Coordinates of C-alpha atoms and ligand atoms in Angstrom, one line a residue:
M254 CA 18.2 2.7 12.5
D255 CA 14.9 3.5 14.3
M256 CA 12.1 0.9 14.4
I257 CA 8.5 2.0 14.2
R258 CA 6.9 2.2 17.6
L259 CA 3.5 1.2 18.8
D260 CA 1.6 3.2 21.4
L261 CA -1.4 1.4 22.9
E262 CA -1.7 3.6 26.0
K263 CA -5.0 5.1 24.8
A264 CA -6.5 2.0 23.2
R265 CA -8.9 1.7 26.1
I266 CA -9.6 -2.0 25.5
S267 CA -6.6 -4.2 25.9
A268 CA -6.3 -7.7 24.5
D269 CA -5.9 -10.3 27.2
S270 CA -2.7 -12.3 27.4
G271 CA -4.4 -15.3 25.8
I272 CA -5.1 -13.4 22.6
V273 CA -1.6 -12.0 22.5
T274 CA -0.2 -15.5 22.9
K275 CA -2.4 -16.7 20.1
A276 CA -1.3 -13.9 17.9
L277 CA 2.4 -14.8 18.5
E278 CA 1.6 -18.5 17.7
I279 CA -0.1 -17.5 14.5
R280 CA 3.0 -15.6 13.4
E281 CA 5.1 -18.6 14.1
E282 CA 2.8 -20.7 11.9
L283 CA 2.9 -18.1 9.1
K284 CA 6.7 -18.2 9.2
Q285 CA 6.5 -21.9 8.3
D286 CA 5.1 -20.8 4.9
K287 CA 3.2 -24.1 4.7
E288 CA -0.2 -22.5 3.8
A289 CA -1.2 -21.2 0.4
Y290 CA -0.3 -17.5 -0.2
T291 CA 2.1 -17.1 2.7
G292 CA 5.2 -16.7 0.5
W293 CA 5.4 -13.0 1.5
V294 CA 6.2 -13.8 5.2
N295 CA 9.9 -14.6 4.6
W296 CA 10.1 -12.9 1.3
P297 CA 12.5 -10.2 2.4
F298 CA 15.0 -13.0 2.8
T299 CA 13.9 -15.5 0.2
M300 CA 13.6 -13.2 -2.8
P301 CA 16.1 -14.5 -5.5
A302 CA 19.3 -12.5 -5.2
E303 CA 19.4 -11.7 -8.9
W304 CA 16.0 -10.0 -9.0
M305 CA 17.1 -6.6 -7.5
P306 CA 20.1 -6.1 -9.9
E307 CA 17.9 -7.2 -12.8
M308 CA 15.2 -4.7 -11.8
D309 CA 17.9 -2.0 -11.6
R310 CA 19.3 -2.9 -15.0
V311 CA 15.9 -2.8 -16.7
A312 CA 14.9 0.3 -14.8
A313 CA 18.0 2.1 -16.0
D314 CA 17.0 1.2 -19.6
I315 CA 13.4 2.5 -19.1
R316 CA 14.8 5.7 -17.5
S317 CA 16.9 6.3 -20.6
K318 CA 13.8 6.0 -22.8
C319 CA 11.1 8.1 -21.1
G320 CA 10.1 11.0 -18.9
K321 CA 6.9 9.3 -17.8
L322 CA 6.2 5.7 -16.9
I323 CA 2.6 4.7 -17.0
V324 CA 1.9 2.0 -14.5
I325 CA -1.2 -0.1 -15.2
G326 CA -2.7 -2.1 -12.4
I327 CA -5.4 -2.1 -9.7
G328 CA -5.8 -3.2 -6.1
G329 CA -2.7 -4.9 -4.8
S330 CA -1.1 -4.5 -8.2
Y331 CA -0.9 -0.7 -7.9
L332 CA -1.6 0.8 -4.5
G333 CA 1.8 -0.1 -3.1
S334 CA 3.8 1.7 -5.7
A335 CA 1.4 4.7 -5.8
A336 CA 1.3 5.0 -2.0
I337 CA 5.1 4.8 -1.7
I338 CA 5.9 7.3 -4.4
E339 CA 3.4 9.7 -3.0
A340 CA 4.7 9.3 0.6
L341 CA 8.3 10.0 -0.7
G342 CA 7.2 13.1 -2.5
G343 CA 7.5 11.8 -6.1
S344 CA 10.2 10.4 -8.3
K345 CA 13.8 11.2 -7.5
P346 CA 15.3 14.1 -9.6
G347 CA 16.0 13.1 -13.2
C348 CA 13.8 10.0 -13.0
P349 CA 10.6 9.5 -14.9
E350 CA 7.3 10.6 -13.3
L351 CA 5.0 7.7 -12.4
L352 CA 1.4 7.9 -13.7
F353 CA -1.2 5.4 -12.8
A354 CA -3.8 3.9 -15.2
G355 CA -6.1 0.9 -15.1
N356 CA -7.2 1.5 -11.5
N357 CA -10.7 2.4 -12.7
M358 CA -12.8 2.0 -15.9
S359 CA -13.5 5.7 -16.4
G360 CA -13.2 6.8 -20.0
Y361 CA -13.0 10.4 -18.8
Y362 CA -9.9 9.5 -16.7
H363 CA -8.2 7.4 -19.4
A364 CA -8.9 9.8 -22.3
D365 CA -6.2 12.1 -20.9
F366 CA -3.5 9.5 -21.5
K367 CA -3.8 9.9 -25.3
R368 CA -2.4 13.4 -25.0
I369 CA 0.1 12.3 -22.4
I370 CA 1.4 9.7 -24.8
E371 CA 1.4 12.1 -27.8
E372 CA 3.3 14.8 -26.0
N373 CA 5.8 12.8 -23.9
D374 CA 8.2 10.0 -24.2
V375 CA 6.5 7.2 -22.3
C376 CA 7.0 3.6 -21.3
L377 CA 4.3 1.2 -19.9
C378 CA 4.6 -1.1 -16.9
V379 CA 1.6 -3.4 -16.7
V380 CA 1.1 -5.2 -13.5
S381 CA -1.5 -8.0 -13.2
K382 CA -0.9 -11.2 -11.3
S383 CA -3.8 -13.0 -12.9
G384 CA -3.4 -11.2 -16.2
G385 CA -7.2 -11.2 -16.6
T386 CA -8.4 -8.3 -14.5
M387 CA -10.8 -6.3 -16.5
E388 CA -9.5 -2.8 -15.5
S389 CA -5.9 -3.5 -16.3
R390 CA -6.7 -5.4 -19.5
L391 CA -8.7 -2.6 -20.8
A392 CA -6.2 0.1 -20.0
F393 CA -3.3 -2.0 -21.4
S394 CA -5.0 -2.5 -24.7
I395 CA -6.1 1.2 -25.0
L396 CA -2.8 2.7 -24.1
K397 CA -0.8 0.1 -26.1
D398 CA -2.9 1.1 -29.2
W399 CA -2.0 4.8 -28.7
M400 CA 1.7 3.8 -28.3
Y401 CA 1.5 1.8 -31.6
E402 CA 0.3 5.0 -33.3
K403 CA 3.3 6.9 -32.0
Y404 CA 6.1 4.4 -31.9
G405 CA 5.0 1.4 -34.1
K406 CA 4.6 -2.1 -32.8
E407 CA 8.2 -3.1 -32.5
E408 CA 9.4 0.0 -30.6
T409 CA 6.3 -0.2 -28.4
A410 CA 7.2 -3.7 -27.3
K411 CA 10.6 -2.4 -26.2
R412 CA 8.8 0.2 -24.0
I413 CA 6.6 -2.3 -22.2
V414 CA 7.6 -4.1 -19.0
A415 CA 5.0 -6.7 -17.7
V416 CA 4.8 -8.1 -14.2
T417 CA 2.6 -11.1 -13.9
D418 CA 2.3 -14.7 -12.7
P419 CA 5.4 -16.8 -13.7
K420 CA 3.3 -19.4 -15.6
K421 CA -0.4 -18.6 -15.9
G422 CA -2.7 -16.1 -17.6
V423 CA -3.4 -14.2 -20.8
L424 CA -0.8 -11.5 -20.0
R425 CA 1.9 -14.2 -19.5
E426 CA 0.9 -15.7 -22.9
E427 CA 1.2 -12.2 -24.5
C428 CA 4.6 -11.6 -22.9
D429 CA 5.9 -14.8 -24.3
R430 CA 4.5 -14.1 -27.7
E431 CA 5.5 -10.4 -28.0
G432 CA 8.9 -10.7 -26.1
Y433 CA 8.2 -8.0 -23.5
V434 CA 10.6 -7.8 -20.6
T435 CA 8.8 -9.5 -17.7
F436 CA 9.1 -9.9 -14.0
E437 CA 7.2 -12.3 -11.8
I438 CA 4.8 -12.0 -8.9
P439 CA 5.5 -15.3 -7.2
G440 CA 2.6 -17.8 -7.3
N441 CA 2.4 -18.0 -3.5
I442 CA 2.1 -14.3 -2.9
G443 CA -1.3 -12.6 -3.4
G444 CA -1.8 -9.0 -4.7
R445 CA -2.2 -7.1 -1.4
Y446 CA 0.8 -8.9 0.1
S447 CA 3.0 -8.2 -2.9
A448 CA 4.6 -4.9 -1.7
F449 CA 8.1 -6.4 -1.9
T450 CA 7.7 -8.1 -5.3
P451 CA 8.5 -6.6 -8.7
G452 CA 4.8 -5.7 -9.2
I453 CA 5.3 -2.8 -6.7
M454 CA 9.1 -2.5 -6.7
F455 CA 9.8 -2.3 -10.4
P456 CA 8.0 1.0 -11.0
L457 CA 9.6 2.4 -7.9
A458 CA 13.1 1.3 -9.3
V459 CA 12.4 3.4 -12.4
A460 CA 11.4 6.3 -10.1
G461 CA 14.8 6.1 -8.4
V462 CA 13.5 4.8 -5.0
D463 CA 16.1 3.2 -2.8
L464 CA 14.7 -0.3 -2.9
K465 CA 17.6 -1.8 -0.9
A466 CA 16.6 0.4 2.0
F467 CA 12.9 -0.5 1.5
V468 CA 13.5 -4.2 1.6
K469 CA 16.0 -3.8 4.5
G470 CA 13.2 -2.1 6.5
A471 CA 11.0 -5.2 5.9
A472 CA 13.8 -7.6 6.6
D473 CA 14.8 -5.9 9.8
I474 CA 11.3 -5.8 11.2
C475 CA 10.6 -9.3 10.0
S476 CA 13.5 -10.8 11.9
D477 CA 13.2 -8.6 15.0
E478 CA 11.7 -11.1 17.5
A479 CA 11.7 -8.6 20.4
F480 CA 9.7 -6.2 18.2
W481 CA 6.9 -8.6 17.6
K482 CA 6.4 -9.4 21.3
D483 CA 5.1 -5.8 21.5
G484 CA 4.1 -5.3 17.9
L485 CA 1.6 -8.1 17.7
R486 CA -0.3 -6.4 20.5
Y487 CA -1.7 -4.2 17.6
A488 CA -3.3 -7.2 15.9
A489 CA -4.5 -8.5 19.3
S490 CA -6.0 -5.1 20.2
R491 CA -7.7 -4.8 16.8
F492 CA -9.3 -8.1 17.5
A493 CA -10.3 -7.2 21.1
L494 CA -11.8 -3.9 19.9
L495 CA -13.8 -5.8 17.3
E496 CA -15.0 -8.2 19.9
A497 CA -16.0 -5.3 22.1
G498 CA -18.3 -4.0 19.4
K499 CA -16.1 -1.5 17.4
K500 CA -16.9 -1.9 13.7
I501 CA -14.6 0.7 12.0
E502 CA -10.9 1.4 12.2
V503 CA -10.1 4.9 11.1
F504 CA -6.5 5.3 9.8
E505 CA -5.5 8.9 10.3
Y506 CA -2.4 10.9 9.3
Y507 CA -1.5 14.5 9.5
D508 CA 0.1 15.0 6.1
P509 CA -1.7 14.6 2.7
S510 CA 1.4 12.7 1.4
L511 CA 0.1 9.7 3.3
R512 CA -3.3 9.7 1.7
L513 CA -2.5 6.7 -0.5
I514 CA -0.9 4.9 2.4
G515 CA -4.4 5.2 3.9
E516 CA -5.9 3.8 0.7
W517 CA -3.3 0.9 0.8
C518 CA -4.4 0.2 4.4
K519 CA -8.1 0.1 3.3
Q520 CA -7.3 -2.4 0.5
L521 CA -5.1 -4.6 2.7
F522 CA -7.4 -4.8 5.7
G523 CA -10.7 -4.6 3.9
E524 CA -10.0 -7.3 1.3
S525 CA -8.2 -9.5 3.9
E526 CA -10.7 -9.3 6.7
G527 CA -14.2 -8.6 5.4
K528 CA -15.5 -12.1 5.2
E529 CA -18.2 -14.4 6.7
G530 CA -19.9 -11.4 8.3
K531 CA -16.7 -10.5 10.2
G532 CA -14.0 -7.8 9.9
L533 CA -13.3 -4.2 10.8
F534 CA -14.3 -1.7 8.2
P535 CA -11.2 0.3 7.3
A536 CA -11.6 4.0 6.8
S537 CA -9.0 6.8 6.4
L538 CA -8.9 10.5 7.1
T539 CA -6.4 13.2 6.3
F540 CA -5.9 15.6 9.2
S541 CA -6.2 18.4 9.8
T542 CA -8.3 18.7 6.6
D543 CA -10.9 16.2 7.7
L544 CA -11.2 17.5 11.2
H545 CA -13.3 20.2 9.6
S546 CA -15.8 17.6 8.4
M547 CA -15.5 14.2 9.8
G548 CA -13.9 15.6 13.0
Q549 CA -17.4 16.4 14.2
Y550 CA -18.7 12.8 13.6
L551 CA -15.7 11.4 15.4
Q552 CA -16.1 13.6 18.5
Q553 CA -19.9 13.3 18.9
G554 CA -21.3 10.7 16.5
P555 CA -22.0 7.0 17.4
Q556 CA -18.9 5.5 18.9
I557 CA -18.6 2.5 16.6
F558 CA -15.0 3.1 15.6
F559 CA -11.5 3.4 16.9
E560 CA -8.6 5.4 15.5
T561 CA -5.1 4.3 14.3
I562 CA -2.8 7.3 13.9
L563 CA 0.0 6.9 11.4
N564 CA 2.4 9.5 12.9
V565 CA 5.6 10.7 11.2
V566 CA 7.7 12.3 14.0
K567 CA 10.3 14.2 11.9
R568 CA 9.9 15.6 8.4
D569 CA 12.8 16.7 6.2
R570 CA 10.9 19.8 4.9
D571 CA 9.3 22.5 6.9
V572 CA 8.2 26.1 6.8
K573 CA 8.7 28.9 9.3
V574 CA 5.7 30.9 10.2
P575 CA 6.2 34.7 9.4
E576 CA 5.6 37.6 11.7
S577 CA 2.3 38.5 9.9
A578 CA 0.7 35.4 11.5
G579 CA 0.7 37.1 14.9
P580 CA 2.9 36.9 18.0
E581 CA 1.7 33.5 19.2
L582 CA 2.6 31.7 16.0
A583 CA 5.4 33.8 14.4
G584 CA 8.7 32.2 14.2
R585 CA 7.4 28.7 14.9
S586 CA 7.8 25.7 12.7
L587 CA 4.7 24.6 10.8
N588 CA 5.6 20.9 11.4
D589 CA 5.8 21.6 15.2
I590 CA 2.3 23.2 15.1
N591 CA 1.1 20.1 13.2
A592 CA 2.6 17.9 15.9
M593 CA 0.7 20.0 18.5
A594 CA -2.4 19.2 16.5
V595 CA -1.7 15.4 16.9
K596 CA -1.6 15.9 20.7
G597 CA -4.5 18.3 20.8
V598 CA -6.8 16.0 18.8
M599 CA -5.8 13.0 20.8
A600 CA -6.6 14.9 24.0
A601 CA -10.0 15.9 22.7
H602 CA -10.8 12.4 21.4
E603 CA -9.7 10.9 24.8
K604 CA -12.4 13.1 26.4
A605 CA -14.9 11.5 24.0
D606 CA -13.7 8.0 25.1
I607 CA -12.5 7.1 21.6
P608 CA -9.9 4.2 21.6
M609 CA -6.7 5.4 19.9
I610 CA -3.7 3.5 18.7
R611 CA -0.6 5.4 17.5
I612 CA 2.1 4.0 15.2
D613 CA 5.1 6.3 15.2
M614 CA 7.7 6.4 12.4
E615 CA 10.7 8.5 13.4
E616 CA 11.2 9.6 9.7
M617 CA 9.5 9.1 6.4
N618 CA 11.9 7.3 4.0
E619 CA 12.2 4.0 2.2
Y620 CA 13.5 2.1 5.2
A621 CA 10.6 3.3 7.4
L622 CA 8.1 2.5 4.7
G623 CA 9.5 -1.0 4.3
Q624 CA 9.0 -1.6 8.0
L625 CA 5.5 -0.1 8.0
L626 CA 4.1 -2.0 5.1
Y627 CA 5.5 -5.3 6.4
F628 CA 4.2 -4.6 9.9
L629 CA 0.7 -3.9 8.5
M630 CA 0.7 -7.0 6.3
M631 CA 1.6 -9.2 9.3
T632 CA -1.0 -7.4 11.4
S633 CA -3.7 -8.0 8.8
A634 CA -2.8 -11.7 8.4
V635 CA -2.7 -12.3 12.2
T636 CA -5.9 -10.4 12.9
G637 CA -7.7 -12.2 10.1
K638 CA -6.6 -15.5 11.6
L639 CA -7.7 -14.4 15.1
M640 CA -11.1 -13.7 13.6
G641 CA -11.2 -17.2 12.1
I642 CA -11.3 -16.1 8.4
D643 CA -8.8 -16.7 5.6
P644 CA -7.0 -13.4 5.1
F645 CA -5.5 -14.4 1.8
N646 CA -8.5 -15.0 -0.4
Q647 CA -11.1 -12.5 -1.8
P648 CA -14.2 -14.5 -2.9
G649 CA -16.4 -11.4 -2.7
V650 CA -14.2 -9.6 -5.2
E651 CA -14.3 -12.5 -7.6
D652 CA -18.2 -12.3 -7.4
Y653 CA -18.2 -8.7 -8.7
K654 CA -15.7 -9.5 -11.4
Q655 CA -17.9 -12.4 -12.6
E656 CA -21.1 -10.2 -12.6
I657 CA -19.4 -7.6 -14.8
R658 CA -18.1 -10.3 -17.1
N659 CA -21.7 -11.7 -17.4
L660 CA -23.1 -8.2 -18.2
L661 CA -20.5 -7.8 -20.9
G662 CA -21.3 -11.2 -22.3
Q663 CA -17.9 -12.7 -21.7
Ligands
PA5_987 O1 -5.1 -8.2 -3.3 C1 -5.6 -8.7 -4.3 O2 -5.4 -9.9 -4.6 C2 -6.4 -7.9 -5.3 O3 -6.6 -6.6 -4.9 C3 -5.6 -7.9 -6.6 O4 -4.3 -7.3 -6.4 C4 -6.4 -7.1 -7.7 O5 -7.7 -7.6 -7.9 C5 -5.6 -7.1 -9.0 O6 -5.5 -8.4 -9.5 P1 -4.4 -8.8 -10.6 O7 -3.1 -8.5 -10.1 O8 -4.6 -10.2 -10.8 O9 -4.8 -7.9 -11.8

C-alpha cells in the first residue's frame, strides 16, 4: 500500500545534514520510551491485543442502542475522532452519527443537545484523561441529566462509555461507582498523542471506521526505517525555517473535509511547541475557499510564514463538469480542476518566494490517516526536541484552567 510522500523541493530553506542527523537521533531516543509521555511512540505495536476486540464488542452493543453517539471531550480528547470522521465523510452506512459536545462552554451550543436527546436514541462517550477538565465535566453532567429524564438512571448508565486514566481522576471514581463500561488512555500517553488509543478510536469504532487499517497505517510508517530517513527532513526543515525567521506554518488543504485535520494539526503543534518563547504558530486554511480572503495576505503580506500542503492525490468521489460551464471546462473532472488549483497556487506562491512543503497522500482512507497522524505526531515531537522544549507538557494550558477555576471559586 502507498506510503505518504514528502516533497521539500520548494521549501527554499533546507536543513543542514547536522540537523537531519540530530532529528534521526531524537527519534531513536523516543523509540526507547524512557521519557515520560512517550508511550505513543511504539503504541501501534504495544497496544494490548485484547483492546481492539473489546472495543469492537462494546461498539456493536452501542450501535444496537442508538442512532447518535454524543462524544464529550476537548483538545486531544476529541479532535482526533472528529477530524477522522469528517475526513472519511461521516459514519459508515447504518452506524450511528457522531456528535461532539464538551469542546466549548457555550450554553447556546449545548442547548441543542436537549432536543437531540429527546428526539433520538442516544448514547454518550465521555473522553477525559484527567477526568477533571471543566468543559467535558460540565457537558457530561448536563447531558447525563437530560438522559436521566428520558431513560432513568439505570438505563442511562448502560448508555455511557467512559474513556479516562486507568487509575486517577474524578471520572475514574464515577466509573467505578456507577459501573460504566470504561476504556483507558494509558498513563504514559498525553492527550494530543492519543490518536491510537480508545479515547479517539472507540467513537470511531461505533461509527464503523476500519480501525485495523488505521492502526496498520501507523504501524507501517512507525516501522519503516527507510521512510524516516527522508520523512524526518520535514521536522528538520520546520526547525530550519523557524531559525531562519519564519514564525507561522500554514497547513493548507483543497477539500473542506480536511478542515478538522487542520484543527488537529493546530492542536498538536501549537500545544506541543509553543513554549519558552519558541515554536511555530500553526494556522490552517481551506482552499480554494480561503484563497479569496487569506490568499491575498499570503501572496503579498509580510513573509513571516511557510506553507504545508496536505494533498490528497485521488478521491473516490467526483463530479463531471456539464456543457453549460463552457467549452474549456465542459467534460472535465472537478477533482482534476482542483488538482490544477494546487499546481497553480504553488506556482504563484513560488513567485512570491514562499517556502512550501507538500505532503502527498495517494488516497484518503483509514490506512492513509493512520500514517498521516503518526507522521505528524513524530514530526511534532522531534521538532519540539530540536527547539529544546518539552513537546509533551502544556504548562500554559494548565495556567488558564487554574484561572477559570479561581474565578468560579473552585
Ligand atoms: O493534549 C492535551 O493534553 C490536551 O489538549 C488535553 O487533551 C485536553 O486538555 C483535554 O484533557 P483531558 O483529556 O484531561 O480532559
